[in-house]
CSV table of C-alpha atoms in Angstrom, one decimal:
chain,number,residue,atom,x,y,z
A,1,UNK,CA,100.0,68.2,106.4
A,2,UNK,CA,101.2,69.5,109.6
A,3,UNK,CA,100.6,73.4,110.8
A,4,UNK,CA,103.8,75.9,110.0
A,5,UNK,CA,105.1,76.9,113.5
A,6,UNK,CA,104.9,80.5,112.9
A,7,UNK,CA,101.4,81.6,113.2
A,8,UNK,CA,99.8,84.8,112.2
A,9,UNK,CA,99.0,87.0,115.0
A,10,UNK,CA,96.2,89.8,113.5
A,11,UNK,CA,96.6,93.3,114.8
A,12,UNK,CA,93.7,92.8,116.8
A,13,UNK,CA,95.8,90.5,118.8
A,14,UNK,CA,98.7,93.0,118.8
A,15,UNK,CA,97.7,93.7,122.6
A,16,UNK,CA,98.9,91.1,124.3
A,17,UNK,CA,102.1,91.0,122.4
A,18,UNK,CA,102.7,94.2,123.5
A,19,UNK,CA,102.0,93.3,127.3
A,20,UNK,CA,104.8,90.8,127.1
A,21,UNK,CA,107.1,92.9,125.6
A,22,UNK,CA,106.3,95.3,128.6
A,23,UNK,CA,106.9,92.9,131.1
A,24,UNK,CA,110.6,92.4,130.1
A,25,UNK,CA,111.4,95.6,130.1
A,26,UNK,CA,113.3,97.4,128.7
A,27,UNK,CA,115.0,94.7,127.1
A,28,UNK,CA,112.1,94.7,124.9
A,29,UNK,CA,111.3,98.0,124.4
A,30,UNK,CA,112.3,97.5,120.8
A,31,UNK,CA,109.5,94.9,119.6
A,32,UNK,CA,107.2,96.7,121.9
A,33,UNK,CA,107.9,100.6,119.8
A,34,UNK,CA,107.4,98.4,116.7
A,35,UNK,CA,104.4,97.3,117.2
A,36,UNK,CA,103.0,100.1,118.0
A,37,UNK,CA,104.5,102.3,115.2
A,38,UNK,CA,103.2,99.8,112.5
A,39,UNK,CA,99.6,100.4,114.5
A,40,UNK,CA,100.2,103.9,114.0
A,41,UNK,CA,101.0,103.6,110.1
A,42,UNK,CA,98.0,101.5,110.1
A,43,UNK,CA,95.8,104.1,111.1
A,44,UNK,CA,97.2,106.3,108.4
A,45,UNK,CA,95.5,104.3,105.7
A,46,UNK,CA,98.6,102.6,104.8
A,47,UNK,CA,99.6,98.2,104.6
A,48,UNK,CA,102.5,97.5,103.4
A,49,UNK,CA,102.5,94.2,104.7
A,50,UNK,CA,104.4,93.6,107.7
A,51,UNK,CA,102.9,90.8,109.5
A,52,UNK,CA,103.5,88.9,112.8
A,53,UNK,CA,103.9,86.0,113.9
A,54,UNK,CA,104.6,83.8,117.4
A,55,UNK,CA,106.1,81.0,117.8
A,56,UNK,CA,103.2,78.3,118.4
A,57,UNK,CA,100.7,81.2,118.0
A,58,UNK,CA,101.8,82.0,121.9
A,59,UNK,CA,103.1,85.5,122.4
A,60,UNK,CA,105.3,84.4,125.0
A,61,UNK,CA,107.4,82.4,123.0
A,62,UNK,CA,108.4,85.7,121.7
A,63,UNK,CA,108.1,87.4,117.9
A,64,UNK,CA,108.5,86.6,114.2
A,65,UNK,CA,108.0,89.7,111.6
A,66,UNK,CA,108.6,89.8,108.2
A,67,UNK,CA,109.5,93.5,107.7
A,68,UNK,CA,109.5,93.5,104.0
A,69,UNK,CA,111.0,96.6,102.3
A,70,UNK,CA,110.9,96.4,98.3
A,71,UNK,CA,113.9,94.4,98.0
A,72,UNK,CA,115.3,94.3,101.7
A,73,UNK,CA,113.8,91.4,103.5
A,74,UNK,CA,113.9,92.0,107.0
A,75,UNK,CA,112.9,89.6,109.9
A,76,UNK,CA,112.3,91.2,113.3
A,77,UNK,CA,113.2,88.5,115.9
A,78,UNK,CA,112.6,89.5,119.4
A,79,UNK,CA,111.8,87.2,122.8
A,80,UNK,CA,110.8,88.0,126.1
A,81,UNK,CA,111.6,85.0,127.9
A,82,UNK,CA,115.6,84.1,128.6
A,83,UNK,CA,114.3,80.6,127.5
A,84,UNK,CA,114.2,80.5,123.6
A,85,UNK,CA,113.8,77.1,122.8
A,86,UNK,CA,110.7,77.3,121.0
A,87,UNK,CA,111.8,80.0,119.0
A,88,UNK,CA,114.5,78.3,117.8
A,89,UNK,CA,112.6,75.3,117.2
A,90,UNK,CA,109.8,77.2,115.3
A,91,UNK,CA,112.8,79.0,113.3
A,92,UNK,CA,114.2,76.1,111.8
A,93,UNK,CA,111.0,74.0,111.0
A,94,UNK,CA,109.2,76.9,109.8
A,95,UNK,CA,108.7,76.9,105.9
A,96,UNK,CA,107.8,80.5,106.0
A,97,UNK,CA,111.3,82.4,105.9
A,98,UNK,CA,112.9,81.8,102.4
A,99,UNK,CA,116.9,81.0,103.5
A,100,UNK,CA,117.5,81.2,100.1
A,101,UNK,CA,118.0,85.3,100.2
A,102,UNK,CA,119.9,87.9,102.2
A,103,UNK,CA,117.8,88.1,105.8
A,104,UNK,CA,118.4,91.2,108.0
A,105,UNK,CA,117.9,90.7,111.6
A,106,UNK,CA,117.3,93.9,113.4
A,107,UNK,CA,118.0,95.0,117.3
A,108,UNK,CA,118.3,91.4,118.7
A,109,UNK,CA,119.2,91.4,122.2
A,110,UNK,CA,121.6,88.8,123.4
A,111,UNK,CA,119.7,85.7,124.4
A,112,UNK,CA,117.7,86.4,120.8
A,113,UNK,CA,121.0,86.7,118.9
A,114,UNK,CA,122.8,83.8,120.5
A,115,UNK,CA,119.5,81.9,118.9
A,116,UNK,CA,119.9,83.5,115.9
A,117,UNK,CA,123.5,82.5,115.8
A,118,UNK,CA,122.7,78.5,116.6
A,119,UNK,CA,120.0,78.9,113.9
A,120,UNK,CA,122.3,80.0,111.7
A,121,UNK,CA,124.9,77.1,111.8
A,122,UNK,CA,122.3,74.6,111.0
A,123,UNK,CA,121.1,76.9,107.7
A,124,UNK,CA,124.9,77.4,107.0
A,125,UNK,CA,124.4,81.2,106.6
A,126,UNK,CA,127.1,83.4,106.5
A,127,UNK,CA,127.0,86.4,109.2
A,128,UNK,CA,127.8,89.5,109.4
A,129,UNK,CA,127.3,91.2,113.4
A,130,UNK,CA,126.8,94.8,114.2
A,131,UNK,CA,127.1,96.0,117.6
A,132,UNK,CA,124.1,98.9,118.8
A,133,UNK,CA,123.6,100.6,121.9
A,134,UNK,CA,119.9,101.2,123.1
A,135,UNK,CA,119.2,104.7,124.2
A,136,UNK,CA,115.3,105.7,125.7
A,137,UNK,CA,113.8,108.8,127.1
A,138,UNK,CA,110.8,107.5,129.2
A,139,UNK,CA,107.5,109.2,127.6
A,140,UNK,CA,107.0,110.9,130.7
A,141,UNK,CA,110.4,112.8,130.6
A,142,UNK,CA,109.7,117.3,130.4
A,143,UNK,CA,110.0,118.4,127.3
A,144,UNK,CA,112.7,119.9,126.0
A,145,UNK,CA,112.6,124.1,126.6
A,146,UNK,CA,114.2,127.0,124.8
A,147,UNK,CA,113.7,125.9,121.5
A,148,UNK,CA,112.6,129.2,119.8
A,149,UNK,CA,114.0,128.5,116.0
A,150,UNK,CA,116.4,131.3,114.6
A,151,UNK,CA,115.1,133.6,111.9
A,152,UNK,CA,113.7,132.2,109.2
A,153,UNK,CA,113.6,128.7,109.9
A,154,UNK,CA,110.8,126.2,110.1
A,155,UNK,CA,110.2,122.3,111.6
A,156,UNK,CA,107.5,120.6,109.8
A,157,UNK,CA,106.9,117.0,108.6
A,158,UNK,CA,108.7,116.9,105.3
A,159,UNK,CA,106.6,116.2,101.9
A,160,UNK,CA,107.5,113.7,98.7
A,161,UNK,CA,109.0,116.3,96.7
A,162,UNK,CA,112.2,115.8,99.2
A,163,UNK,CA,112.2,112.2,98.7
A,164,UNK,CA,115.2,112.3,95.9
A,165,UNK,CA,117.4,114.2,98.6
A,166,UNK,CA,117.2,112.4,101.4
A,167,UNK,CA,117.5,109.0,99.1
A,168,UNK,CA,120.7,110.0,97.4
A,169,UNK,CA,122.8,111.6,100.8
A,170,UNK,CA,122.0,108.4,102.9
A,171,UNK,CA,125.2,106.4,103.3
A,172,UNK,CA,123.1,103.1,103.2
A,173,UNK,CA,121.1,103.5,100.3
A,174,UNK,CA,120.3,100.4,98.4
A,175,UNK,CA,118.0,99.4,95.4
A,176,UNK,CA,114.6,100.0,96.8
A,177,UNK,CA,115.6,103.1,99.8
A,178,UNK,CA,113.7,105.5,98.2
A,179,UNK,CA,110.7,103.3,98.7
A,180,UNK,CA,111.3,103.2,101.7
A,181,UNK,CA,111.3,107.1,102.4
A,182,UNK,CA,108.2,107.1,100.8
A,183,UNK,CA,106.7,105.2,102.7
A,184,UNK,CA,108.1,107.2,105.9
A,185,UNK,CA,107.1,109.8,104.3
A,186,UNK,CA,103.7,108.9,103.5
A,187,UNK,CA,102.5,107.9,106.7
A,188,UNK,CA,104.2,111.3,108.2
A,189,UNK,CA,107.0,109.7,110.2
A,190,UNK,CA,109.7,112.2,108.2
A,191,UNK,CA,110.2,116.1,109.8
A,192,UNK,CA,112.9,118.4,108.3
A,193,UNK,CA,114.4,121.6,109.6
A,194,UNK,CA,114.2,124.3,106.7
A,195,UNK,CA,116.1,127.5,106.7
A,196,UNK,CA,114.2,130.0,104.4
A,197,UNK,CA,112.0,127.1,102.9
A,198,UNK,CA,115.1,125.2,101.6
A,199,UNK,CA,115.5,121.7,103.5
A,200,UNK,CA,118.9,121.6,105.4
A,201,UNK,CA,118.4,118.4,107.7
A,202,UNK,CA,116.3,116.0,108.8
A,203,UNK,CA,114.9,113.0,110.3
A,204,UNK,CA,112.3,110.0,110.5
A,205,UNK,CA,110.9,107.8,113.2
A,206,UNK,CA,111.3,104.6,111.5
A,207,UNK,CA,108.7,102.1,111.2
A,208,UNK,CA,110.4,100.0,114.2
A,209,UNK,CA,109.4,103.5,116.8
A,210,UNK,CA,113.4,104.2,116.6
A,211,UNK,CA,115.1,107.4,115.7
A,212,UNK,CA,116.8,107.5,112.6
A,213,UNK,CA,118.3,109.1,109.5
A,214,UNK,CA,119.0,112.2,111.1
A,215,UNK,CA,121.3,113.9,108.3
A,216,UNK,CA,122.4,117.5,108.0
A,217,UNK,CA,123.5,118.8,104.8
A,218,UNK,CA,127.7,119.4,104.8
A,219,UNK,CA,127.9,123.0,104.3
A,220,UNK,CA,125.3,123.5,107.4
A,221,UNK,CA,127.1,121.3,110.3
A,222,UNK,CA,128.8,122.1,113.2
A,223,UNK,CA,125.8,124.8,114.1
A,224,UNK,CA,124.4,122.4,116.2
A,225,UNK,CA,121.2,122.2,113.8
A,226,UNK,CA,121.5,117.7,114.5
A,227,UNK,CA,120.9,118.5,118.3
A,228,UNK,CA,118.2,120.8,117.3
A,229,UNK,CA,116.2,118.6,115.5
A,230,UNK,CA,116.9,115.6,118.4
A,231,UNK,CA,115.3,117.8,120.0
A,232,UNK,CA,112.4,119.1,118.6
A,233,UNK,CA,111.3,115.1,117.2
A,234,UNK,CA,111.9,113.9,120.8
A,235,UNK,CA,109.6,116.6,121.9
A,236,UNK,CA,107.0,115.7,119.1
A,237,UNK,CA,107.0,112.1,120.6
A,238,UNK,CA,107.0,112.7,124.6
A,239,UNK,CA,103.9,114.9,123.9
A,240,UNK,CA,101.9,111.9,122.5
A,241,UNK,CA,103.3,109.9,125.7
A,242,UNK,CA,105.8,108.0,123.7
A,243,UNK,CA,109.0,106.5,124.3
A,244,UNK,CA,111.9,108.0,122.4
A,245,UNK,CA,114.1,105.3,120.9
A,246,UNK,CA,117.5,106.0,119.6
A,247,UNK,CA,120.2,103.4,118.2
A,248,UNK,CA,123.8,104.3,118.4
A,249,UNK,CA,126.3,101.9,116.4
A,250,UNK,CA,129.3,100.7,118.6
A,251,UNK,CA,132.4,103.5,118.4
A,252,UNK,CA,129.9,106.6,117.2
A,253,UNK,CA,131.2,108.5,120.1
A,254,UNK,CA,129.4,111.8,118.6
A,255,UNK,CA,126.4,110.3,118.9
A,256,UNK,CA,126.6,108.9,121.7
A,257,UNK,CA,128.2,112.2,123.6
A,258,UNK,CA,124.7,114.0,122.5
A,259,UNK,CA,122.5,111.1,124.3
A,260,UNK,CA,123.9,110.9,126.8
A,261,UNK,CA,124.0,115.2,127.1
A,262,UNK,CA,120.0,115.1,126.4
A,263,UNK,CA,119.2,112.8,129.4
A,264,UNK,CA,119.1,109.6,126.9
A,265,UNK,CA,119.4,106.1,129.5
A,266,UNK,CA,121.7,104.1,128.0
A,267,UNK,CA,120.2,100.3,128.1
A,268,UNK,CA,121.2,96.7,127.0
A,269,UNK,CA,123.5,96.2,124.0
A,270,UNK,CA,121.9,95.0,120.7
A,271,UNK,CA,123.2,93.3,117.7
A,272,UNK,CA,122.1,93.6,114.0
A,273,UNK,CA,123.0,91.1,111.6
A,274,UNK,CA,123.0,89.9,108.1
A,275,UNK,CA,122.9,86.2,106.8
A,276,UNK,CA,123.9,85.5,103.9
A,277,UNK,CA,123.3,81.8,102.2
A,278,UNK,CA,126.9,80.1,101.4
């Protein structure tokens, strides 16, 4: 019986997926934050399963992860080589990824997509594309200053007993999100901005190293509490020397207005899709 293409890459191995990913940068920046975010939640006592895997067990051929969240099943597909022929090769021969379900494909740059897309046509999948910009603040950028917090308000990482909130106001939620924000939440990825110790917005570093989920409560907007807590997590993160990733969907001028204010580089242009069997 012949070997699977894909083959597991342990986290002790992580390293030199990581140096490629760095040497295409920062097209890759993406597959590089994940990796080291999962090593992070890791560390926190916490396997949820996300495992990797490279296309003829060389990192150079680029990055297959299942990202498996209760019922979303997620594959992170990232290269970085223009040249993606054995990535296409190993995801079409590879028995591993069930074509049978609903596959997310996260933060594919271009040449990654386009070999999503002729991948796709042989499965017979349909496809759904969502356009993302890329927006970094280099880990050595200054901190943010003048962030003194009014009266009566607190930042802090948020705890389980705000899990039901932050599940039920997120426009996305699906079966299986407020595992999800658990699992944020559990390995202290979620921070919250509280205004006499009642929770009025949020956000998480998702388990990719990106930005995200960064709600305020209706009756509290327009007080400038979202840039506030931008921020203060961005300011979290460039003190442990990390990048700050943000993802801004294609037409979200708000979002991409406050950025590009903070000092933000805008990079490549990403696409996230969803294949569906036919």
């Amino acid at each position: 019986m012949s070997e699977d293409p894909l083959v597991y890459l342990p986290v002790g191995r992580w390293g030199e997926l990581k140096a490629v990913f760095k040497s295409d940068w920062p097209r890759s920046i993406s597959g590089f934050t994940t990796l080291e975010n999962i090593e992070y939640i890791l560390k926190q006592g916490i396997d949820y399963g996300f495992k990797v895997y490279c296309p003829y067990g060389e990192p150079s051929n680029g990055m297959v992860a299942f990202n498996l969240k209760k019922t979303f099943y997620e594959i992170i597909i990232q290269s970085p080589n223009d040249d993606t022929s054995k990535l296409e090769d190993a995801l079409k021969t590879s028995k591993l990824i069930d074509w049978s379900r609903q596959i997310a494909v996260p933060f594919a740059p271009k040449h990654v997509m386009d070999c999503v897309r002729r991948v796709n046509f042989e499965k017979n999948m349909k496809t759904v594309f969502t356009r993302t910009e890329t927006f970094i603040l280099h880990k050595e950028t200054p901190l943010f200053k003048d962030l003194s917090l009014p009266d009566g308000f607190t930042f802090k990482q948020l705890t389980l007993e705000y899990l039901d909130l932050v599940d039920s106001t997120w426009p996305h939620r699906y079966d299986g999100s407020r595992w999800y924000f658990d699992l944020l939440t559990r390995a202290n990825l979620g921070f919250g901005l509280f205004k006499q110790n009642d929770l009025i917005a949020w956000v998480f570093i998702k388990e990719m190293g990106a930005l995200g989920h960064l709600y305020t409560l209706e009756n509290h907007r327009q007080k400038g509490y979202g840039e506030l807590v931008l921020k203060l997590i961005s300011n979290i993160l460039l003190e442990q020397k990390r990048y700050v990733v943000a993802f801004c969907v294609e037409g979200n001028k708000s979002a991409y207005k406050l950025y590009k204010k903070l000092g933000f580089e805008r990079t490549d242009e990403i696409e996230w899709c969803e294949l569906t069997p036919l």
